Short mmCIF file of C-alpha atoms in Angstrom, two decimals:
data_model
loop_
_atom_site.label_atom_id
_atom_site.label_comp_id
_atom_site.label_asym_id
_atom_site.label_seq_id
_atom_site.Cartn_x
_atom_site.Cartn_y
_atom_site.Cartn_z
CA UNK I 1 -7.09 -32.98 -9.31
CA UNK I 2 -4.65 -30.01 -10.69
CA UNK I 3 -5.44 -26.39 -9.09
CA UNK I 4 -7.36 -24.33 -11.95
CA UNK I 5 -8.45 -20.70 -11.91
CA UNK I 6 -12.14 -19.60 -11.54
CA UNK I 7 -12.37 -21.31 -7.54
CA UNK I 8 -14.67 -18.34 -6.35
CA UNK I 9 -16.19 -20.90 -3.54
CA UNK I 10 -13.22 -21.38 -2.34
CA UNK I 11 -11.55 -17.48 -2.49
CA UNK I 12 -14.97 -16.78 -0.56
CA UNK I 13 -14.82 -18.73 1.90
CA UNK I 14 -10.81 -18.53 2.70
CA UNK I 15 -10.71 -14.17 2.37
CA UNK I 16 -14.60 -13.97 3.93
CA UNK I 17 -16.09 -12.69 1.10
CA UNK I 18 -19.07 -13.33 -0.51
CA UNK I 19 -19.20 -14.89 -3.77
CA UNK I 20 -21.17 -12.39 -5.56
CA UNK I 21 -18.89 -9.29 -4.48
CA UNK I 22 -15.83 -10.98 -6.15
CA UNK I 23 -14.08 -9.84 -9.51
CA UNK I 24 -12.57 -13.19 -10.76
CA UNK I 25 -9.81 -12.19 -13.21
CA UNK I 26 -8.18 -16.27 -12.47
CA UNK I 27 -9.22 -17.66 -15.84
CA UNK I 28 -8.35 -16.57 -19.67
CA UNK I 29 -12.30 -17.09 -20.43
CA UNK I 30 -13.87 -14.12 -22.24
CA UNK I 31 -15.64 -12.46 -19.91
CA UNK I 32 -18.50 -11.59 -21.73
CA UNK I 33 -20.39 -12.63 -25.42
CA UNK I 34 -22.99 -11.68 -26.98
CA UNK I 35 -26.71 -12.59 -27.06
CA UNK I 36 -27.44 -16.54 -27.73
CA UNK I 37 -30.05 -17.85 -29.62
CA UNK I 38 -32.77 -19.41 -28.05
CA UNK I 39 -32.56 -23.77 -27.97
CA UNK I 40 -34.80 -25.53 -29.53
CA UNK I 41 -37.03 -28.07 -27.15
CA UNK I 42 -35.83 -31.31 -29.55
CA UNK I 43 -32.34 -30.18 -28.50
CA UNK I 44 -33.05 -30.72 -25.03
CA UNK I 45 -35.58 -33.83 -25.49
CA UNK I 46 -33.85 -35.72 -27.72
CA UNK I 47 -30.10 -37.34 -28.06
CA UNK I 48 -27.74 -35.49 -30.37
CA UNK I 49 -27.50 -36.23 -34.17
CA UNK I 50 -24.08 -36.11 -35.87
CA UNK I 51 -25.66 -35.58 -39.04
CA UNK I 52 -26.62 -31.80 -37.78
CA UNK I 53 -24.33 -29.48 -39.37
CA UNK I 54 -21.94 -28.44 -37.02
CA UNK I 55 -18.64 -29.96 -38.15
CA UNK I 56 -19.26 -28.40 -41.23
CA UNK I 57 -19.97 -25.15 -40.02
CA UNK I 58 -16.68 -25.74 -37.84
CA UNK I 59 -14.24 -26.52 -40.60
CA UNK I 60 -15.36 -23.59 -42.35
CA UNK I 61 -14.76 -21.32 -38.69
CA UNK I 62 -11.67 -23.25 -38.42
CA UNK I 63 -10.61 -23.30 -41.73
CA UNK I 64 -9.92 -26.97 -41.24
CA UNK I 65 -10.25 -30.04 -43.66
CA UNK I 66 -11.34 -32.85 -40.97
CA UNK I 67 -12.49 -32.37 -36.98
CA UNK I 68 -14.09 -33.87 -34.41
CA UNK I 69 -16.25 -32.19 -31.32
CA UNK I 70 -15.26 -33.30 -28.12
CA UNK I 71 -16.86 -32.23 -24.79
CA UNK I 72 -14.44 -29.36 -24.11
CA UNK I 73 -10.68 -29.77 -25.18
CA UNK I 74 -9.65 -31.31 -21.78
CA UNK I 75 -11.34 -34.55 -23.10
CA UNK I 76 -9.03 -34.69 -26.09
CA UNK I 77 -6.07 -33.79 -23.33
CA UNK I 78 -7.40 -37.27 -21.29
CA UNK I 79 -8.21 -39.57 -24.11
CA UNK I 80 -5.18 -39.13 -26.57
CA UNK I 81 -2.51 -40.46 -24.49
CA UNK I 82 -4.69 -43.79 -25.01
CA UNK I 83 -3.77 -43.69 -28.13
CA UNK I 84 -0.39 -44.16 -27.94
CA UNK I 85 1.83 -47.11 -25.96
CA UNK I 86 5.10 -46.18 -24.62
CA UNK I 87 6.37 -42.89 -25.78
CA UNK I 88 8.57 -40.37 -24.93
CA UNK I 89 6.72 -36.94 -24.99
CA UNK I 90 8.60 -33.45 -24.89
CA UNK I 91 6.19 -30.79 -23.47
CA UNK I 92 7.37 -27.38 -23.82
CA UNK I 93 7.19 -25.61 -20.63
CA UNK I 94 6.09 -24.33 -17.87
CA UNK I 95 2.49 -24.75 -19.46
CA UNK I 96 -1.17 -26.06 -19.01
CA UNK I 97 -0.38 -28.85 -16.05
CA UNK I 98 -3.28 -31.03 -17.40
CA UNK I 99 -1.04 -32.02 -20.69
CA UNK I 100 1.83 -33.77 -18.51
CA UNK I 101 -0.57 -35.37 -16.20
CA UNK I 102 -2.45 -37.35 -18.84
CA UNK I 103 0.08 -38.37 -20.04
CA UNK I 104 1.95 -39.48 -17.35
CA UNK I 105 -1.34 -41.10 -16.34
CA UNK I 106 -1.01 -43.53 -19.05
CA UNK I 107 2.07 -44.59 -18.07
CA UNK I 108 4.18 -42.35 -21.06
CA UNK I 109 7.69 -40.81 -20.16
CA UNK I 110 7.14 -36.71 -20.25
CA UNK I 111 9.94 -34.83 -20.45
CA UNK I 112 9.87 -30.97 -19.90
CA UNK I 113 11.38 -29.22 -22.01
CA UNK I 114 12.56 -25.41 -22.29
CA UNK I 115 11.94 -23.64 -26.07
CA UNK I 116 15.55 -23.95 -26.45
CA UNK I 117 15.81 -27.53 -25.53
CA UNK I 118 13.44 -28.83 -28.34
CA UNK I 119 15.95 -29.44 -31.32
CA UNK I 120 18.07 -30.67 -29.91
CA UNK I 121 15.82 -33.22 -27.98
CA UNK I 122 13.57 -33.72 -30.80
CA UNK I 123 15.08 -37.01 -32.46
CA UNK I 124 14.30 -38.47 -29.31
CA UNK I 125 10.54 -38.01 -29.27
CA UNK I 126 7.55 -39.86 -30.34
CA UNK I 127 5.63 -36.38 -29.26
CA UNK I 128 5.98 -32.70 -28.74
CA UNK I 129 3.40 -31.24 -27.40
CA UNK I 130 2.95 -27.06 -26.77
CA UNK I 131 0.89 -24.75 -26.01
CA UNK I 132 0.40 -21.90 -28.90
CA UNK I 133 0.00 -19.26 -27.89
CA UNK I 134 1.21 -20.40 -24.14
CA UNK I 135 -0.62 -20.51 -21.33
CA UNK I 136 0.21 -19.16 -18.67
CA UNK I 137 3.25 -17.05 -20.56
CA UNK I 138 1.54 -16.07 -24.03
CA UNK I 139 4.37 -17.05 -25.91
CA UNK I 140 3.66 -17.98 -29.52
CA UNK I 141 5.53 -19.63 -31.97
CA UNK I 142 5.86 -18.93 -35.07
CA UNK I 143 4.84 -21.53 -37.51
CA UNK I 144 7.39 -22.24 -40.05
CA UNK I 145 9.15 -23.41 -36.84
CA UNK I 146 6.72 -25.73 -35.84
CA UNK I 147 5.35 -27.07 -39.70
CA UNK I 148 9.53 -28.01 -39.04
CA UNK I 149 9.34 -29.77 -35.91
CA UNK I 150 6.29 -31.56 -37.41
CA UNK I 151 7.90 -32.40 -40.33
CA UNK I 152 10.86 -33.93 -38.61
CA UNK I 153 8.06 -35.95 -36.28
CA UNK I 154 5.94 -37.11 -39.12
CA UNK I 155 8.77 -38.69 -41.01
CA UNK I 156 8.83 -41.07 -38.29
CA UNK I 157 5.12 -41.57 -37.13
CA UNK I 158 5.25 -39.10 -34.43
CA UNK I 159 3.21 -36.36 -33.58
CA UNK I 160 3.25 -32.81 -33.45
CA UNK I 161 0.16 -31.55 -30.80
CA UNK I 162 -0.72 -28.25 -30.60
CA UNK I 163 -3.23 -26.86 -28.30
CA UNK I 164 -4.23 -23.72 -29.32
CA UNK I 165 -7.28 -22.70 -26.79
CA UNK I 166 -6.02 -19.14 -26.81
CA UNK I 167 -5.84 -18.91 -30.94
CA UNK I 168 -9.25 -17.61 -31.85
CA UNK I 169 -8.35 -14.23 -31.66
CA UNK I 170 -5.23 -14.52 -34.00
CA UNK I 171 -6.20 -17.06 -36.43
CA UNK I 172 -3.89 -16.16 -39.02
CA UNK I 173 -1.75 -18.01 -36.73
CA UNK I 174 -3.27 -21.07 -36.48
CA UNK I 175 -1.57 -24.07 -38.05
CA UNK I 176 -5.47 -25.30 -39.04
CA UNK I 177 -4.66 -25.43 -42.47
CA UNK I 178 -2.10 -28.04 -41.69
CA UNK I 179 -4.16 -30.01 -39.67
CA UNK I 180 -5.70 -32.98 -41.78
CA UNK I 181 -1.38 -33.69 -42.14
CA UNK I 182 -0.54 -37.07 -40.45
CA UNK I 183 1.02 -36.26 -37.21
CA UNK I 184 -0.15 -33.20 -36.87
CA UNK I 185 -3.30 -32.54 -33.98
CA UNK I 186 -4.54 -29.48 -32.58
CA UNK I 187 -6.73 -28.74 -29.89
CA UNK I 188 -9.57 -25.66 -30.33
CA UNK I 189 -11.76 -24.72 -27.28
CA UNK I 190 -15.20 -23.08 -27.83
CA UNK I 191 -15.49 -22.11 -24.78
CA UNK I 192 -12.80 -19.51 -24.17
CA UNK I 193 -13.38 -17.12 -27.03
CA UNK I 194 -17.24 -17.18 -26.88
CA UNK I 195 -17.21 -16.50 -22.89
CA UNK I 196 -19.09 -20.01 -22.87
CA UNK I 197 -16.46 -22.34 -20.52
CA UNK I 198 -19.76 -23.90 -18.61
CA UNK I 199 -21.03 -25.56 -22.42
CA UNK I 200 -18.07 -27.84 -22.72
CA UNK I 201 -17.05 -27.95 -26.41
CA UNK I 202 -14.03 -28.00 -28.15
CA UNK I 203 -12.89 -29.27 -31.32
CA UNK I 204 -9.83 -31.81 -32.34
CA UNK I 205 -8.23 -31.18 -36.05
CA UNK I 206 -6.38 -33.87 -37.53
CA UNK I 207 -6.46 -36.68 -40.05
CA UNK I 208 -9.42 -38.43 -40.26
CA UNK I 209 -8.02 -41.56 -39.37
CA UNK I 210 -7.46 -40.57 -36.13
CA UNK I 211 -10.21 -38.56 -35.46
CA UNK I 212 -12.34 -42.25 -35.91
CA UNK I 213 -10.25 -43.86 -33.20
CA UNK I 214 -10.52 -40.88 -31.02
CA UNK I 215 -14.50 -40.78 -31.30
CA UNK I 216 -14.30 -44.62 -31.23
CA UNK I 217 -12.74 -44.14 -27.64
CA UNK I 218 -15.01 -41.41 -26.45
CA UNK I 219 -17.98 -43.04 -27.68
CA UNK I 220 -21.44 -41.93 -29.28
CA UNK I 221 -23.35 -38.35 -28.44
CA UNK I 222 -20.25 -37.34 -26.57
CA UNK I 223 -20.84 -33.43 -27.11
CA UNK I 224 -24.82 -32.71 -25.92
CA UNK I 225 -27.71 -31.56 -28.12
CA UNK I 226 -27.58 -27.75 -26.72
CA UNK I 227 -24.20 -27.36 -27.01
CA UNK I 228 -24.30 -28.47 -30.20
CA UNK I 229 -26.95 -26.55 -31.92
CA UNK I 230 -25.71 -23.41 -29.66
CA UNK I 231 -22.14 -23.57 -31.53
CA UNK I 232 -23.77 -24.67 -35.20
CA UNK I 233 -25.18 -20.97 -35.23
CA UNK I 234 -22.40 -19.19 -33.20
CA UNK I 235 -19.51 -20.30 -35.28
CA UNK I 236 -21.84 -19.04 -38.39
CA UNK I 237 -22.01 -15.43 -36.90
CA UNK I 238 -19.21 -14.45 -38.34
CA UNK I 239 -20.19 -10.67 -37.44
CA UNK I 240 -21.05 -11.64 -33.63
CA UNK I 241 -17.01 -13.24 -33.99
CA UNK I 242 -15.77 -10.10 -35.30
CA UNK I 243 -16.62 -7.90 -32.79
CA UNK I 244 -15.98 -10.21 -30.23
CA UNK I 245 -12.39 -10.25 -31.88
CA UNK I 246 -12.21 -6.64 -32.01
CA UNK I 247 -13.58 -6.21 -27.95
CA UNK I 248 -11.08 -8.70 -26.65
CA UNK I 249 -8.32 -7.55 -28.32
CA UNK I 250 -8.67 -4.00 -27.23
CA UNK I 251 -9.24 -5.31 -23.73
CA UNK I 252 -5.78 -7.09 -23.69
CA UNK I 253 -3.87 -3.56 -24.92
CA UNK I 254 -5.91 -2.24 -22.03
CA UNK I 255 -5.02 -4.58 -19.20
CA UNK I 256 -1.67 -4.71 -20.63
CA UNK I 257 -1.24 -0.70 -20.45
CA UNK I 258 -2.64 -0.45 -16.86
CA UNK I 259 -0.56 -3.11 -15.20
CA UNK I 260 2.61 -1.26 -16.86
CA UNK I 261 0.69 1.91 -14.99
CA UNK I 262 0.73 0.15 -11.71
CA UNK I 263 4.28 -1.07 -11.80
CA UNK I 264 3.11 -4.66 -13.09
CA UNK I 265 4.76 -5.09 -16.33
CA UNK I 266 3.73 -8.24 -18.38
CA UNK I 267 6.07 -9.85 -19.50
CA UNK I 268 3.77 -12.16 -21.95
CA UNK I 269 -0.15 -12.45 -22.74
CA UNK I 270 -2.31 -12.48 -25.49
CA UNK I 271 -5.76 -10.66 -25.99
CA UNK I 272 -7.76 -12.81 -23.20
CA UNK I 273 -5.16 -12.34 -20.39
CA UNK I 274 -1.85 -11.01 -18.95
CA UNK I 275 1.26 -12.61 -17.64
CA UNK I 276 3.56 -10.68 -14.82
CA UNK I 277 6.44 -11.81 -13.06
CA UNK I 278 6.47 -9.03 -10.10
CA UNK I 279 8.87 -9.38 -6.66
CA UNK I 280 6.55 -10.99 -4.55
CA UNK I 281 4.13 -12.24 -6.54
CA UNK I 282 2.50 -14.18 -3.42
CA UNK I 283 2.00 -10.97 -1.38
CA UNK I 284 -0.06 -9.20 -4.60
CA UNK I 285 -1.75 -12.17 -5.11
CA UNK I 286 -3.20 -12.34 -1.09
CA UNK I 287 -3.36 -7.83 -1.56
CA UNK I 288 -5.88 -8.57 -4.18
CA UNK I 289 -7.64 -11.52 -2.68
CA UNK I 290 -8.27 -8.94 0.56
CA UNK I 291 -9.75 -6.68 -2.04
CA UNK I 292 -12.45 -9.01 -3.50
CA UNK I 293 -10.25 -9.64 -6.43
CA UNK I 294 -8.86 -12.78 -7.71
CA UNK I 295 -5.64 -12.92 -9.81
CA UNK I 296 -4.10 -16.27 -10.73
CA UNK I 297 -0.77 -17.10 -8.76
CA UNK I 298 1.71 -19.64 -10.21
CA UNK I 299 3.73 -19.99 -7.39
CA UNK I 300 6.50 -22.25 -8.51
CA UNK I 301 7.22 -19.08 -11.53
CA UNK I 302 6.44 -16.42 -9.02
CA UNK I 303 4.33 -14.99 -11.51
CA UNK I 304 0.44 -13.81 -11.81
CA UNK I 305 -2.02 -14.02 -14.56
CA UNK I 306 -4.51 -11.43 -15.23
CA UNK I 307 -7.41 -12.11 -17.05
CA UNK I 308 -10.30 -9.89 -18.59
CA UNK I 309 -12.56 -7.30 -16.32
CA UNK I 310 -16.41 -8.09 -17.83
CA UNK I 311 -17.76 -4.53 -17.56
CA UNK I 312 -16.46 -0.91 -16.59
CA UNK I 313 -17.10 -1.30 -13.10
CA UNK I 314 -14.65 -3.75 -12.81
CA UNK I 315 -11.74 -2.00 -14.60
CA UNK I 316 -12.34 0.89 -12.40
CA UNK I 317 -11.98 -1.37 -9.66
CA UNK I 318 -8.62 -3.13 -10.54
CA UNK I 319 -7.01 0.21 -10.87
CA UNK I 320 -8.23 1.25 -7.56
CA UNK I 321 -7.33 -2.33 -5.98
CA UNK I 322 -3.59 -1.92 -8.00
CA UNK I 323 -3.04 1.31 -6.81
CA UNK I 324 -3.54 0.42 -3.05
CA UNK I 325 -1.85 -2.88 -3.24
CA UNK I 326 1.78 -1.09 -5.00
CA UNK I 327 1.10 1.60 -2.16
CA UNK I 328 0.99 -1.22 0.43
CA UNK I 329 3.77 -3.59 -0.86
CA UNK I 330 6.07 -0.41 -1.03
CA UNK I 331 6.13 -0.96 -4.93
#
C-alpha cells in the first residue's frame, strides 16, 4: 500500500500525542461543509437503485454529457488499466503515486514524464495520463493544450485521462464539456470539495461506451444507497456549492499569504492546499509533528504540502507552530 496523508493513528502514536489534540493539515480534503440532509431509512435498508436521479443531477453539476459513479475516484484509478492490454502510458510527474501503480499492476509500461517531455514523447503513447490541477504541485494546464494532446491521442485510439479531484473549485477549467469525446476520461471526486472523503464517491466522464464496460467491471450497486441519495441533493445545492467555493478559495489566499509570512513560500497550490519546497523540508516536517501538527512530507521532492485549517483555532495555531519552528530551524 502507497503512504497517503490523513495517518493521525499513526502521527499519534510515533510523536506521543493523542489523536484528538492533532491539527491534520496532510490531506487536500475540505476541511469543513455544510449541514447534510438527513438519510432516508430505505437508503439504509434497501440496495441502491440506478434509476434514482443522481447521474442526472451530476451531469448537470458537472456540466457533463455521460458519467458514471464509482465508489470514490481511486476505483476508476484500479479498474481502468483493465481495460486496456499492453500499453505504453506517459504520466506526467511527480504526481498522485496511485496512477503509476495501477497501472503498472496490470502489467502496462509507465513512463514518467516531465511537462516538457510530453510532445515530444507523445507519438509513442497509447495513454497520457495527468493530474489537473496537480497534486502535490498545483500545476494546471491549460486546456487548449491538452484538447491538443487529446486530439493527437484520439486519432489513434488512445486516451487522454485527466484526473481532476482538485477542479471543483475552478470549474471553468474543467475539460467536462469535452468529456463524452472518445478518448477522452476524467476523474471527479466528491469527496474532496464537499469535506466528505469517508462517503467514497466520485464520478468518471467519458463516452458512454466505456462507461458500460467500466460499470460492467465494477459490477452492480457499486456506489451505496447513502452516499448516493447524500450527493443527489448536495450536487443540487448549488447555493451550499457556492459558498463552499467562495470559503475555500479565500482559505487558500490565506494559507498561501501566511506561509510567505513565515518564510515558507509556495511554490504551487490551488484553493484546498499549498505546495513548498523549503531547505530542509524533513526537519519542518518532524518541527511540526512535535507541535501536534501534521504537514505532508514528500521526501523524494523535499517538499511539504499544506492543507486547509477547519476553524480559527487552528489557523491561530499554525502561525504560532510556524513561527517557533523558523525560530528553531534558524530560518
Amino acid at each position: 500500500m502507497l503512504e497517503h496523508g490523513g495517518r493521525l493513528r499513526a502521527a499519534a502514536q510515533q510523536y506521543g500525542i493523542a489523536r484528538e489534540d492533532w491539527l491534520d493539515l496532510s490531506t487536500g480534503i475540505a476541511p469543513y461543509g455544510w449541514p447534510l440532509p438527513a438519510i432516508a431509512a430505505e437508503a439504509w435498508a434497501r440496495l441502491p437503485e440506478p434509476d434514482d436521479g443522481l447521474e442526472a443531477v451530476a451531469r448537470d453539476y458537472y456540466g457533463a454529457a455521460s458519467l458514471l459513479p464509482v465508489a470514490g475516484s481511486q476505483a476508476a484509478i484500479q479498474a481502468l488499466p483493465r481495460l486496456r492490454k499492453g500499453c505504453t502510458v506517459g504520466i506526467l510527474s511527480p504526481t498522485y503515486a496511485e496512477h503509476a501503480a495501477a497501472w503498472r499492476r496490470e502489467g502496462h509500461r509507465v513512463m514518467q514524464l516531465s511537462e516538457g517531455a510530453i510532445d515530444r514523447a507523445l507519438p509513442r503513447l497509447d495513454v497520457l495520463l495527468l493530474v489537473n490541477p496537480n497534486n502535490p504541485t498545483g500545476r494546471r494546464i491549460e486546456t487548449p493544450r491538452l484538447l491538443a494532446w487529446h486530439a493527437q491521442l484520439a486519432e489513434r485510439g488512445g486516451w487522454l485521462l485527466v484526473d481532476e479531484a482538485f477542479m471543483d473549485c475552478t470549474p471553468e477549467h474543467s475539460l467536462a464539456a469535452h468529456g463524452a469525446q472518445p478518448g477522452m476520461i476524467l476523474l471527479r471526486s466528491f469527496g474532496k470539495f464537499f469535506g466528505l472523503a469517508g462517503l467514497r464517491l466520485g464520478f468518471v466522464l467519458a463516452e458512454q461506451e466505456l462507461l458500460d464496460e467500466l460499470a460492467e467491471l465494477l459490477g452492480p450497486w457499486a456506489v451505496s444507497g447513502p452516499a448516493r441519495q447524500l450527493a443527489r441533493q448536495l450536487l443540487a445545492d448549488g447555493a451550499g456549492q457556492a459558498r463552499q467555493r467562495q470559503r475555500l478559495q479565500a482559505d487558500g489566499e490565506r494559507l498561501a499569504a501566511l506561509l510567505r509570512d513565515c518564510g515558507l513560500p509556495p511554490t504551487g497550490g490551488c484553493a484546498l492546499f499549498q505546495f513548498c519546497c523549503p531547505p530542509r523540508a524533513g526537519d519542518w516536517h518532524v518541527a511540526l509533528a512535535r507541535r501536534g501538527i501534521l504537514v505532508r512530507l514528500f521526501p523524494f521532492l523535499d517538499s511539504l504540502r499544506f492543507g486547509l485549517p477547519p476553524h480559527e483555532a487552528g489557523w491561530q495555531r499554525l502561525q504560532q507552530a510556524l513561527r517557533e519552528c523558523a525560530e528553531e530551524l534558524g530560518q
